PDB file of C-alpha atoms and ligand atoms in Angstrom:
ATOM      1  CA  UNK A 109      20.120 -15.356  38.965  1.00 57.00           C
ATOM      2  CA  UNK A 110      21.575 -15.228  35.436  1.00 79.00           C
ATOM      3  CA  UNK A 111      20.941 -18.849  34.691  1.00 83.00           C
ATOM      4  CA  UNK A 112      17.236 -18.612  35.778  1.00 87.00           C
ATOM      5  CA  UNK A 113      16.502 -15.849  33.313  1.00 88.00           C
ATOM      6  CA  UNK A 114      18.312 -17.784  30.562  1.00 86.00           C
ATOM      7  CA  UNK A 115      16.361 -20.887  31.355  1.00 91.00           C
ATOM      8  CA  UNK A 116      13.102 -19.061  31.496  1.00 92.00           C
ATOM      9  CA  UNK A 117      13.619 -17.360  28.051  1.00 91.00           C
ATOM     10  CA  UNK A 118      14.629 -20.723  26.637  1.00 92.00           C
ATOM     11  CA  UNK A 119      11.411 -22.295  27.973  1.00 94.00           C
ATOM     12  CA  UNK A 120       9.351 -19.456  26.616  1.00 94.00           C
ATOM     13  CA  UNK A 121      10.870 -20.012  23.163  1.00 93.00           C
ATOM     14  CA  UNK A 122      10.508 -23.805  23.301  1.00 95.00           C
ATOM     15  CA  UNK A 123       6.859 -23.672  24.459  1.00 95.00           C
ATOM     16  CA  UNK A 124       6.049 -21.170  21.821  1.00 95.00           C
ATOM     17  CA  UNK A 125       7.633 -23.136  19.140  1.00 94.00           C
ATOM     18  CA  UNK A 126       5.841 -26.365  20.120  1.00 95.00           C
ATOM     19  CA  UNK A 127       2.501 -24.485  20.162  1.00 94.00           C
ATOM     20  CA  UNK A 128       3.245 -23.027  16.759  1.00 94.00           C
ATOM     21  CA  UNK A 129       3.837 -26.501  15.359  1.00 92.00           C
ATOM     22  CA  UNK A 130       0.673 -27.741  17.030  1.00 95.00           C
ATOM     23  CA  UNK A 131       2.261 -29.931  19.622  1.00 94.00           C
ATOM     24  CA  UNK A 132       1.142 -30.141  23.252  1.00 92.00           C
ATOM     25  CA  UNK A 133       4.245 -31.629  24.690  1.00 95.00           C
ATOM     26  CA  UNK A 134       8.021 -30.986  24.476  1.00 96.00           C
ATOM     27  CA  UNK A 135       9.967 -34.111  25.241  1.00 97.00           C
ATOM     28  CA  UNK A 136      13.493 -32.989  24.511  1.00 97.00           C
ATOM     29  CA  UNK A 137      15.433 -29.682  24.270  1.00 96.00           C
ATOM     30  CA  UNK A 138      18.945 -29.233  22.772  1.00 95.00           C
ATOM     31  CA  UNK A 139      20.868 -26.333  24.186  1.00 92.00           C
ATOM     32  CA  UNK A 140      24.015 -24.996  22.691  1.00 89.00           C
ATOM     33  CA  UNK A 141      26.374 -23.623  25.301  1.00 85.00           C
ATOM     34  CA  UNK A 142      29.345 -21.630  24.355  1.00 79.00           C
ATOM     35  CA  UNK A 143      32.639 -22.964  25.699  1.00 75.00           C
ATOM     36  CA  UNK A 144      33.519 -19.617  27.198  1.00 73.00           C
ATOM     37  CA  UNK A 145      30.116 -19.027  28.700  1.00 73.00           C
ATOM     38  CA  UNK A 146      29.850 -18.604  32.400  1.00 70.00           C
ATOM     39  CA  UNK A 147      26.822 -20.813  32.733  1.00 74.00           C
ATOM     40  CA  UNK A 148      27.077 -24.132  34.433  1.00 79.00           C
ATOM     41  CA  UNK A 149      25.266 -27.005  32.791  1.00 81.00           C
ATOM     42  CA  UNK A 150      24.071 -28.392  36.096  1.00 86.00           C
ATOM     43  CA  UNK A 151      22.721 -24.984  37.173  1.00 88.00           C
ATOM     44  CA  UNK A 152      20.981 -24.487  33.835  1.00 88.00           C
ATOM     45  CA  UNK A 153      19.498 -28.060  34.143  1.00 91.00           C
ATOM     46  CA  UNK A 154      18.164 -27.288  37.523  1.00 92.00           C
ATOM     47  CA  UNK A 155      16.738 -23.881  36.519  1.00 93.00           C
ATOM     48  CA  UNK A 156      15.326 -25.306  33.316  1.00 93.00           C
ATOM     49  CA  UNK A 157      13.464 -27.987  35.273  1.00 94.00           C
ATOM     50  CA  UNK A 158      11.988 -25.361  37.645  1.00 94.00           C
ATOM     51  CA  UNK A 159      11.077 -22.933  34.805  1.00 94.00           C
ATOM     52  CA  UNK A 160       9.442 -25.802  32.812  1.00 96.00           C
ATOM     53  CA  UNK A 161       7.169 -26.868  35.671  1.00 96.00           C
ATOM     54  CA  UNK A 162       3.569 -26.445  34.611  1.00 96.00           C
ATOM     55  CA  UNK A 163       4.425 -25.802  30.972  1.00 96.00           C
ATOM     56  CA  UNK A 164       4.418 -27.950  27.830  1.00 95.00           C
ATOM     57  CA  UNK A 165       8.170 -28.558  28.450  1.00 96.00           C
ATOM     58  CA  UNK A 166       7.739 -30.041  31.924  1.00 96.00           C
ATOM     59  CA  UNK A 167       9.899 -33.221  32.139  1.00 95.00           C
ATOM     60  CA  UNK A 168      11.661 -32.584  28.843  1.00 96.00           C
ATOM     61  CA  UNK A 169      15.082 -34.095  28.514  1.00 95.00           C
ATOM     62  CA  UNK A 170      17.936 -31.673  28.237  1.00 94.00           C
ATOM     63  CA  UNK A 171      20.818 -32.176  25.813  1.00 93.00           C
ATOM     64  CA  UNK A 172      23.791 -29.982  25.937  1.00 90.00           C
ATOM     65  CA  UNK A 173      26.082 -29.227  23.029  1.00 87.00           C
ATOM     66  CA  UNK A 174      29.213 -27.393  23.749  1.00 83.00           C
ATOM     67  CA  UNK A 175      30.389 -25.039  21.116  1.00 81.00           C
ATOM     68  CA  UNK A 176      33.939 -23.800  20.581  1.00 82.00           C
ATOM     69  CA  UNK A 177      34.443 -20.063  20.594  1.00 84.00           C
ATOM     70  CA  UNK A 178      35.148 -17.889  17.691  1.00 87.00           C
ATOM     71  CA  UNK A 179      37.467 -14.979  17.655  1.00 90.00           C
ATOM     72  CA  UNK A 180      38.652 -12.448  15.120  1.00 93.00           C
ATOM     73  CA  UNK A 181      42.434 -12.462  14.676  1.00 96.00           C
ATOM     74  CA  UNK A 182      43.725  -8.963  13.767  1.00 97.00           C
ATOM     75  CA  UNK A 183      47.001 -10.353  12.497  1.00 97.00           C
ATOM     76  CA  UNK A 184      45.409 -13.039  10.255  1.00 97.00           C
ATOM     77  CA  UNK A 185      42.414 -10.774   9.493  1.00 97.00           C
ATOM     78  CA  UNK A 186      40.156 -13.879   9.723  1.00 95.00           C
ATOM     79  CA  UNK A 187      37.902 -15.600  12.112  1.00 93.00           C
ATOM     80  CA  UNK A 188      39.541 -18.458  14.104  1.00 93.00           C
ATOM     81  CA  UNK A 189      38.206 -21.118  16.368  1.00 90.00           C
ATOM     82  CA  UNK A 190      39.419 -21.281  19.994  1.00 88.00           C
ATOM     83  CA  UNK A 191      39.264 -24.326  22.225  1.00 83.00           C
ATOM     84  CA  UNK A 192      40.481 -22.684  25.385  1.00 81.00           C
ATOM     85  CA  UNK A 193      40.170 -19.305  26.875  1.00 78.00           C
ATOM     86  CA  UNK A 194      43.427 -17.330  26.605  1.00 84.00           C
ATOM     87  CA  UNK A 195      44.927 -19.554  23.938  1.00 89.00           C
ATOM     88  CA  UNK A 196      46.765 -17.789  21.065  1.00 94.00           C
ATOM     89  CA  UNK A 197      45.495 -17.756  17.470  1.00 96.00           C
ATOM     90  CA  UNK A 198      45.792 -21.305  16.219  1.00 95.00           C
ATOM     91  CA  UNK A 199      47.171 -19.972  12.825  1.00 96.00           C
ATOM     92  CA  UNK A 200      49.722 -17.352  13.676  1.00 97.00           C
ATOM     93  CA  UNK A 201      50.172 -17.873  17.465  1.00 97.00           C
ATOM     94  CA  UNK A 202      49.405 -14.217  18.154  1.00 96.00           C
ATOM     95  CA  UNK A 203      47.244 -12.821  20.903  1.00 95.00           C
ATOM     96  CA  UNK A 204      45.501  -9.965  19.051  1.00 95.00           C
ATOM     97  CA  UNK A 205      42.176 -11.606  19.293  1.00 93.00           C
ATOM     98  CA  UNK A 206      38.779 -10.386  19.871  1.00 91.00           C
ATOM     99  CA  UNK A 207      36.411 -13.125  21.063  1.00 84.00           C
ATOM    100  CA  UNK A 208      33.290 -12.743  18.908  1.00 74.00           C
ATOM    101  CA  UNK A 209      31.265 -15.718  20.094  1.00 62.00           C
ATOM    102  CA  UNK A 210      31.348 -18.330  22.822  1.00 57.00           C
ATOM    103  CA  UNK A 211      29.252 -16.938  25.614  1.00 59.00           C
ATOM    104  CA  UNK A 212      26.037 -18.118  24.018  1.00 69.00           C
ATOM    105  CA  UNK A 213      23.260 -20.199  25.284  1.00 80.00           C
ATOM    106  CA  UNK A 214      20.648 -20.984  22.714  1.00 85.00           C
ATOM    107  CA  UNK A 215      18.040 -23.586  21.859  1.00 92.00           C
ATOM    108  CA  UNK A 216      19.107 -25.447  18.671  1.00 92.00           C
ATOM    109  CA  UNK A 217      16.495 -28.124  18.491  1.00 94.00           C
ATOM    110  CA  UNK A 218      13.404 -29.434  20.247  1.00 95.00           C
ATOM    111  CA  UNK A 219      11.657 -32.764  20.277  1.00 95.00           C
ATOM    112  CA  UNK A 220       7.902 -32.627  20.475  1.00 94.00           C
ATOM    113  CA  UNK A 221       5.091 -35.120  20.920  1.00 88.00           C
TER     114      UNK A 221
HETATM  115 ZN1   ZN B 437      46.186 -15.214  13.736  1.00 87.47          ZN
END
């Protein structure tokens, strides 16, 4: 399952970071989820809990931050922000877009004790 491997690598990172800072327990984790990502927050939360079991991150509270997607507009020759999949360039209304970012899932912050 895609979400499970994402959750497990997130846990690895979190546990490693907590250990590096000399903390034994992770109490909160902030995850940034791209708006266009295919991952479901509920599924991630479930996988995260399972993957965290027996680690320093067991029982940590999950916080999701949804991030708008970025795309390159060929007509404007600049990076634009998209709120919806399939929407035109917010500047010129064109569709010559290459989505550069938005399918991400990454740990942005942790709270340790
Ligand atoms: Zn444009």
